[in-house]
Amino acid sequence: MTENQTSVTEFTLLGFSLSPKIQIFLCSLFSLFYAFTLLGNGVILELICLDSKLHTPMYFFLSHLAVVDISYASNNVPKMLANFLSKGKTISFASCIMQTFLYMAFAHTECLLLVVMSYDRYVAICHPLQYFAMMSWRICITLTVTSWACGCILALVHVVLLLRLPFCGPHEINHFFCEILSVLKLACADTTLNQVVIFAASVFILVGPLCLVLVSYTRILVAILRIQSREGRTKAFSTCSSHLCVVGLFFGSAIVMYMAPKSSHPEEQQKILSLFYSLFNPMLNPLIYSLRNAEVKGALRRTLWKQTSRMVLKFRFIEPFSPRWC
């Protein structure tokens, strides 16, 4: 078994069993989605960096969520798109393990960031007078670093347990990337420990955080209903509802994928859930936050106005200046 494990140099990603024409169509469609993912999250990052009004804890966490979404999609989607157009759908053993590690690390980090963002909204709405004391920049940085560190450590645990297993064939992964459950099926040894750790990690990183998020937003809802100002209720509800949309999409698909009984979702359905997890969710996040957030739309208008004004000034050969825009 040891000899077989060391002889493994590459895996074959089976991907989706579709006709060549449909694969080309999906490649074009998913390429468009991937471009929207990079563009949308990139615009949010640029707006947060350029607009001083967005230099708040809420958008600090949102910027890290955008980085996670870009990295998350870039880890899986380019290889999937390349496999749509190529006959040899192989991936090296080292690249496969690295893809599994990054996939788990970004997924765990996003779970924890969503919890941190819900806590930030809870403090902002339920304890507004103590907000800047409870959400100081030191606390924000600590929470963010902790989220990244925990995500990477948990992913490293999964990879270490995976590397101890021998792989003696077949070397075909029935997925479009090296998803950990699909890779485990190729091991020719007992994977009970791996399965237990994955389930325990799912409870820790999915069920636990989801309960914290629901508790936070339950208290937020009660606080919103007590706001007398209609404008205040609308603003608070708009911000929190966008967060809940992201939370529902992310945690819902993850729990179905990793905690539901195996018989309830066959391999093809698991691929669709992973596709939603890897491509659609990172693409929808910037749309949800931008379309339902007045501050982001205002920052976009201010940034476009500044850029347009600078272009007009340069075109008229007038030396550009830096006025204070409202």
Coordinates of C-alpha atoms in Angstrom, one line a residue:
M1 CA 0.0 0.0 0.0
T2 CA 2.9 2.3 0.7
E3 CA 4.3 1.7 -2.7
N4 CA 1.0 2.4 -4.3
Q5 CA 0.6 5.6 -2.4
T6 CA 4.0 6.9 -3.4
S7 CA 3.4 6.0 -7.0
V8 CA 0.4 8.3 -7.3
T9 CA 1.5 11.4 -9.3
E10 CA -1.8 12.6 -10.7
F11 CA -5.6 12.3 -10.6
T12 CA -8.2 12.6 -13.3
L13 CA -11.1 15.0 -12.7
L14 CA -14.2 13.5 -14.4
G15 CA -16.3 16.7 -14.0
F16 CA -19.7 16.7 -15.6
S17 CA -20.8 13.9 -18.0
L18 CA -22.1 16.1 -20.8
S19 CA -21.9 16.4 -24.6
P20 CA -19.1 18.5 -26.0
K21 CA -21.5 21.2 -27.2
I22 CA -23.1 21.6 -23.8
Q23 CA -19.6 21.7 -22.2
I24 CA -18.6 24.5 -24.5
F25 CA -21.8 26.4 -23.6
L26 CA -21.2 25.9 -19.9
C27 CA -17.6 27.0 -20.3
S28 CA -18.7 30.2 -21.8
L29 CA -21.5 30.7 -19.3
F30 CA -19.3 30.0 -16.3
S31 CA -16.5 32.1 -17.6
L32 CA -19.0 35.0 -17.7
F33 CA -20.0 34.2 -14.1
Y34 CA -16.4 34.1 -13.0
A35 CA -15.7 37.4 -14.7
F36 CA -18.7 38.9 -12.8
T37 CA -17.3 37.4 -9.6
L38 CA -13.9 39.0 -10.0
L39 CA -15.4 42.3 -11.2
G40 CA -18.0 42.6 -8.5
N41 CA -15.8 41.7 -5.6
G42 CA -13.0 43.8 -7.1
V43 CA -15.3 46.9 -7.3
I44 CA -16.3 46.4 -3.6
L45 CA -12.6 46.2 -2.6
E46 CA -11.8 49.3 -4.6
L47 CA -14.7 51.3 -3.2
I48 CA -13.8 50.4 0.4
C49 CA -10.2 51.5 -0.2
L50 CA -11.0 54.7 -2.0
D51 CA -14.1 56.0 -0.1
S52 CA -13.3 57.2 3.4
K53 CA -17.0 56.9 4.4
L54 CA -16.6 53.1 4.1
H55 CA -13.6 52.9 6.4
T56 CA -15.7 51.4 9.2
P57 CA -15.6 47.9 10.8
M58 CA -18.6 46.6 8.8
Y59 CA -16.8 47.3 5.5
F60 CA -13.5 46.2 6.8
F61 CA -15.0 42.8 7.3
L62 CA -16.8 43.0 4.0
S63 CA -13.4 43.7 2.3
H64 CA -12.0 40.4 3.7
L65 CA -15.2 38.6 2.6
A66 CA -14.6 39.9 -0.9
V67 CA -10.9 38.7 -0.8
V68 CA -12.2 35.2 0.4
D69 CA -14.7 35.1 -2.5
I70 CA -12.2 36.0 -5.1
S71 CA -9.7 33.5 -3.8
Y72 CA -12.4 30.8 -3.3
A73 CA -13.6 31.1 -6.9
S74 CA -10.1 31.3 -8.3
N75 CA -9.1 28.1 -6.6
N76 CA -11.6 25.9 -8.4
V77 CA -13.2 27.6 -11.4
P78 CA -10.2 28.1 -13.7
K79 CA -9.3 24.4 -13.6
M80 CA -13.0 23.5 -14.2
L81 CA -13.1 25.9 -17.2
A82 CA -9.9 24.4 -18.6
N83 CA -11.2 20.9 -18.3
F84 CA -14.3 21.8 -20.3
L85 CA -12.1 22.5 -23.3
S86 CA -9.4 19.8 -22.8
K87 CA -9.5 16.0 -23.2
G88 CA -6.8 15.4 -20.6
K89 CA -8.5 16.4 -17.3
T90 CA -5.6 15.5 -15.1
I91 CA -4.3 17.3 -12.0
S92 CA -1.1 16.5 -10.2
F93 CA -1.2 15.0 -6.7
A94 CA 0.5 18.0 -5.2
S95 CA -1.9 20.4 -6.9
C96 CA -4.9 18.4 -5.9
I97 CA -3.8 18.4 -2.2
M98 CA -3.2 22.2 -2.4
Q99 CA -6.6 22.7 -4.0
T100 CA -8.2 20.8 -1.2
F101 CA -6.4 22.7 1.4
L102 CA -7.3 26.1 0.0
Y103 CA -10.9 25.1 -0.6
M104 CA -11.3 24.1 3.0
A105 CA -9.3 27.1 4.3
F106 CA -11.4 29.7 2.4
A107 CA -14.7 27.9 3.3
H108 CA -13.9 27.9 7.0
T109 CA -12.7 31.5 7.0
E110 CA -15.9 32.7 5.3
C111 CA -18.0 30.9 7.9
L112 CA -16.2 32.7 10.7
L113 CA -16.2 36.0 8.9
L114 CA -20.0 35.8 8.5
V115 CA -20.3 35.3 12.3
V116 CA -18.1 38.3 12.9
M117 CA -20.2 40.4 10.6
S118 CA -23.4 39.4 12.3
Y119 CA -21.8 40.3 15.7
D120 CA -20.8 43.7 14.2
R121 CA -24.4 44.4 13.2
Y122 CA -25.7 43.3 16.6
V123 CA -23.4 45.7 18.4
A124 CA -24.2 48.5 15.9
I125 CA -28.0 48.2 16.3
C126 CA -28.4 46.9 19.8
H127 CA -25.6 48.9 21.5
P128 CA -25.0 52.0 19.3
L129 CA -23.6 54.1 22.0
Q130 CA -20.9 51.5 22.8
Y131 CA -20.2 50.6 19.2
F132 CA -16.8 52.2 18.8
A133 CA -15.6 50.9 22.2
M134 CA -16.8 47.3 21.5
M135 CA -15.7 47.3 17.9
S136 CA -12.4 49.2 18.0
W137 CA -9.9 48.6 15.2
R138 CA -7.8 46.5 17.5
I139 CA -10.8 44.2 18.2
C140 CA -11.7 44.1 14.5
I141 CA -8.2 43.1 13.4
T142 CA -8.1 40.5 16.1
L143 CA -11.4 38.9 15.0
T144 CA -10.3 38.9 11.4
V145 CA -6.9 37.4 12.1
T146 CA -8.5 34.8 14.3
S147 CA -11.0 33.9 11.5
W148 CA -8.2 33.4 8.9
A149 CA -6.0 31.5 11.4
C150 CA -8.7 29.1 12.5
G151 CA -9.7 28.5 8.9
C152 CA -6.2 27.6 7.8
I153 CA -5.5 25.5 10.9
L154 CA -8.7 23.4 10.4
A155 CA -7.9 23.0 6.7
L156 CA -4.4 21.8 7.6
V157 CA -5.8 19.2 10.0
H158 CA -8.0 17.8 7.1
V159 CA -5.0 17.7 4.7
V160 CA -2.7 16.0 7.2
L161 CA -5.3 13.3 7.9
L162 CA -5.8 13.0 4.1
L163 CA -2.1 12.6 3.4
R164 CA -1.7 9.7 5.8
L165 CA -4.0 7.6 3.6
P166 CA -2.8 5.4 0.7
F167 CA -4.2 5.8 -2.7
C168 CA -4.0 2.7 -4.8
G169 CA -6.5 3.3 -7.6
P170 CA -8.6 4.1 -9.4
H171 CA -7.3 7.6 -9.7
E172 CA -10.5 9.2 -11.1
I173 CA -12.2 11.9 -9.0
N174 CA -15.9 12.1 -9.8
H175 CA -15.9 15.9 -9.4
F176 CA -14.8 19.0 -11.2
F177 CA -12.2 19.8 -8.5
C178 CA -10.4 18.0 -5.6
E179 CA -13.3 18.2 -3.1
I180 CA -12.3 16.4 0.1
L181 CA -15.2 13.9 0.2
S182 CA -14.6 12.9 -3.4
V183 CA -10.8 12.4 -2.8
L184 CA -11.5 10.3 0.2
K185 CA -13.4 7.8 -1.9
L186 CA -10.2 6.9 -3.7
A187 CA -8.3 5.9 -0.6
C188 CA -7.8 2.2 -0.1
A189 CA -7.8 2.4 3.7
D190 CA -10.2 3.0 6.5
T191 CA -11.4 6.7 6.3
T192 CA -13.6 6.6 9.4
L193 CA -11.3 9.0 11.3
N194 CA -11.4 11.5 8.3
Q195 CA -15.2 11.2 8.2
V196 CA -15.5 11.8 11.9
V197 CA -13.2 14.8 11.8
I198 CA -15.1 16.3 8.9
F199 CA -18.4 15.9 10.7
A200 CA -17.0 17.3 13.9
A201 CA -15.5 20.3 12.0
S202 CA -18.9 20.8 10.3
V203 CA -20.6 21.0 13.7
F204 CA -18.0 23.4 14.9
I205 CA -17.7 25.6 11.8
L206 CA -21.3 25.4 10.5
V207 CA -23.9 24.6 13.1
G208 CA -22.2 26.5 15.9
P209 CA -21.6 29.7 13.9
L210 CA -25.1 29.4 12.4
C211 CA -26.7 29.3 15.8
L212 CA -24.6 32.4 16.8
V213 CA -25.7 34.2 13.7
L214 CA -29.4 33.4 14.3
V215 CA -29.2 34.5 17.9
S216 CA -27.6 37.8 16.8
Y217 CA -30.2 38.5 14.2
T218 CA -33.1 37.5 16.5
R219 CA -31.9 40.2 18.9
I220 CA -31.4 42.6 16.0
L221 CA -34.9 42.0 14.8
V222 CA -36.3 42.8 18.2
A223 CA -34.2 46.0 18.4
I224 CA -35.3 47.0 14.9
L225 CA -39.0 46.6 15.8
R226 CA -38.4 49.0 18.7
I227 CA -37.0 51.8 16.5
Q228 CA -39.6 54.5 16.3
S229 CA -38.1 56.2 13.2
R230 CA -39.4 54.6 10.0
E231 CA -36.2 55.6 8.1
G232 CA -34.1 54.1 10.8
R233 CA -36.0 50.8 10.7
T234 CA -35.7 50.7 6.9
K235 CA -32.0 51.3 6.9
A236 CA -31.3 48.7 9.6
F237 CA -33.5 46.1 8.1
S238 CA -32.0 46.6 4.6
T239 CA -28.5 46.1 5.9
C240 CA -29.3 43.1 8.0
S241 CA -31.5 41.4 5.4
S242 CA -28.6 41.5 2.9
H243 CA -26.4 39.8 5.5
L244 CA -29.1 37.2 6.1
C245 CA -29.3 36.4 2.4
V246 CA -25.6 35.7 2.3
V247 CA -25.7 33.6 5.4
G248 CA -28.7 31.6 4.2
L249 CA -27.1 30.8 0.8
F250 CA -23.7 29.9 2.3
F251 CA -24.7 27.9 5.4
G252 CA -27.6 26.2 3.7
S253 CA -25.7 24.7 0.9
A254 CA -22.8 23.8 3.1
I255 CA -24.9 21.9 5.7
V256 CA -26.8 20.0 3.0
M257 CA -23.5 19.0 1.4
Y258 CA -21.5 17.9 4.5
M259 CA -24.0 17.0 7.1
A260 CA -27.0 15.5 5.3
P261 CA -27.0 11.6 4.9
K262 CA -25.1 10.4 1.8
S263 CA -28.2 8.8 0.3
S264 CA -30.0 12.1 0.2
H265 CA -27.7 13.7 -2.3
P266 CA -26.1 11.6 -5.1
E267 CA -22.8 12.6 -6.6
E268 CA -24.3 14.7 -9.4
Q269 CA -26.3 16.7 -6.9
Q270 CA -23.2 17.1 -4.8
K271 CA -21.4 18.6 -7.8
I272 CA -24.2 21.1 -8.3
L273 CA -24.0 22.1 -4.6
S274 CA -20.2 22.5 -4.9
L275 CA -20.7 24.6 -8.1
F276 CA -23.1 26.9 -6.2
Y277 CA -20.6 27.0 -3.3
S278 CA -17.6 27.8 -5.5
L279 CA -19.1 30.1 -8.2
F280 CA -22.6 31.3 -7.7
N281 CA -22.2 32.3 -4.0
P282 CA -19.1 34.4 -4.6
M283 CA -20.8 36.1 -7.5
L284 CA -24.0 36.8 -5.6
N285 CA -22.3 38.3 -2.6
P286 CA -21.3 41.6 -4.2
L287 CA -24.6 41.9 -5.9
I288 CA -26.5 41.5 -2.6
Y289 CA -24.4 43.9 -0.8
S290 CA -24.3 46.6 -3.5
L291 CA -27.9 46.4 -4.7
R292 CA -29.4 46.4 -1.1
N293 CA -26.9 48.8 0.5
A294 CA -27.4 52.6 0.1
E295 CA -23.9 53.3 1.4
V296 CA -22.2 51.2 -1.2
K297 CA -24.3 52.7 -4.0
G298 CA -23.5 56.1 -2.7
A299 CA -19.8 55.3 -2.7
L300 CA -20.0 54.0 -6.2
R301 CA -21.7 57.2 -7.4
R302 CA -19.1 59.4 -5.6
T303 CA -16.2 57.4 -7.1
L304 CA -17.6 57.5 -10.6
W305 CA -18.2 61.2 -10.3
K306 CA -14.7 61.9 -9.2
Q307 CA -13.2 59.7 -12.0
T308 CA -15.4 61.4 -14.6
S309 CA -14.5 64.9 -13.3
R310 CA -10.8 64.1 -13.5
M311 CA -11.1 62.7 -17.0
V312 CA -13.0 65.9 -18.1
L313 CA -10.3 68.1 -16.5
K314 CA -7.5 66.2 -18.2
F315 CA -9.3 66.3 -21.5
R316 CA -9.7 70.1 -21.2
F317 CA -6.0 70.5 -20.3
I318 CA -6.9 71.9 -16.9
E319 CA -4.6 70.9 -14.1
P320 CA -6.5 68.5 -11.9
F321 CA -7.3 69.5 -8.3
S322 CA -8.8 67.6 -5.4
P323 CA -12.0 69.3 -4.2
R324 CA -14.0 68.0 -1.3
W325 CA -17.0 66.3 -2.8
C326 CA -20.1 65.8 -0.6

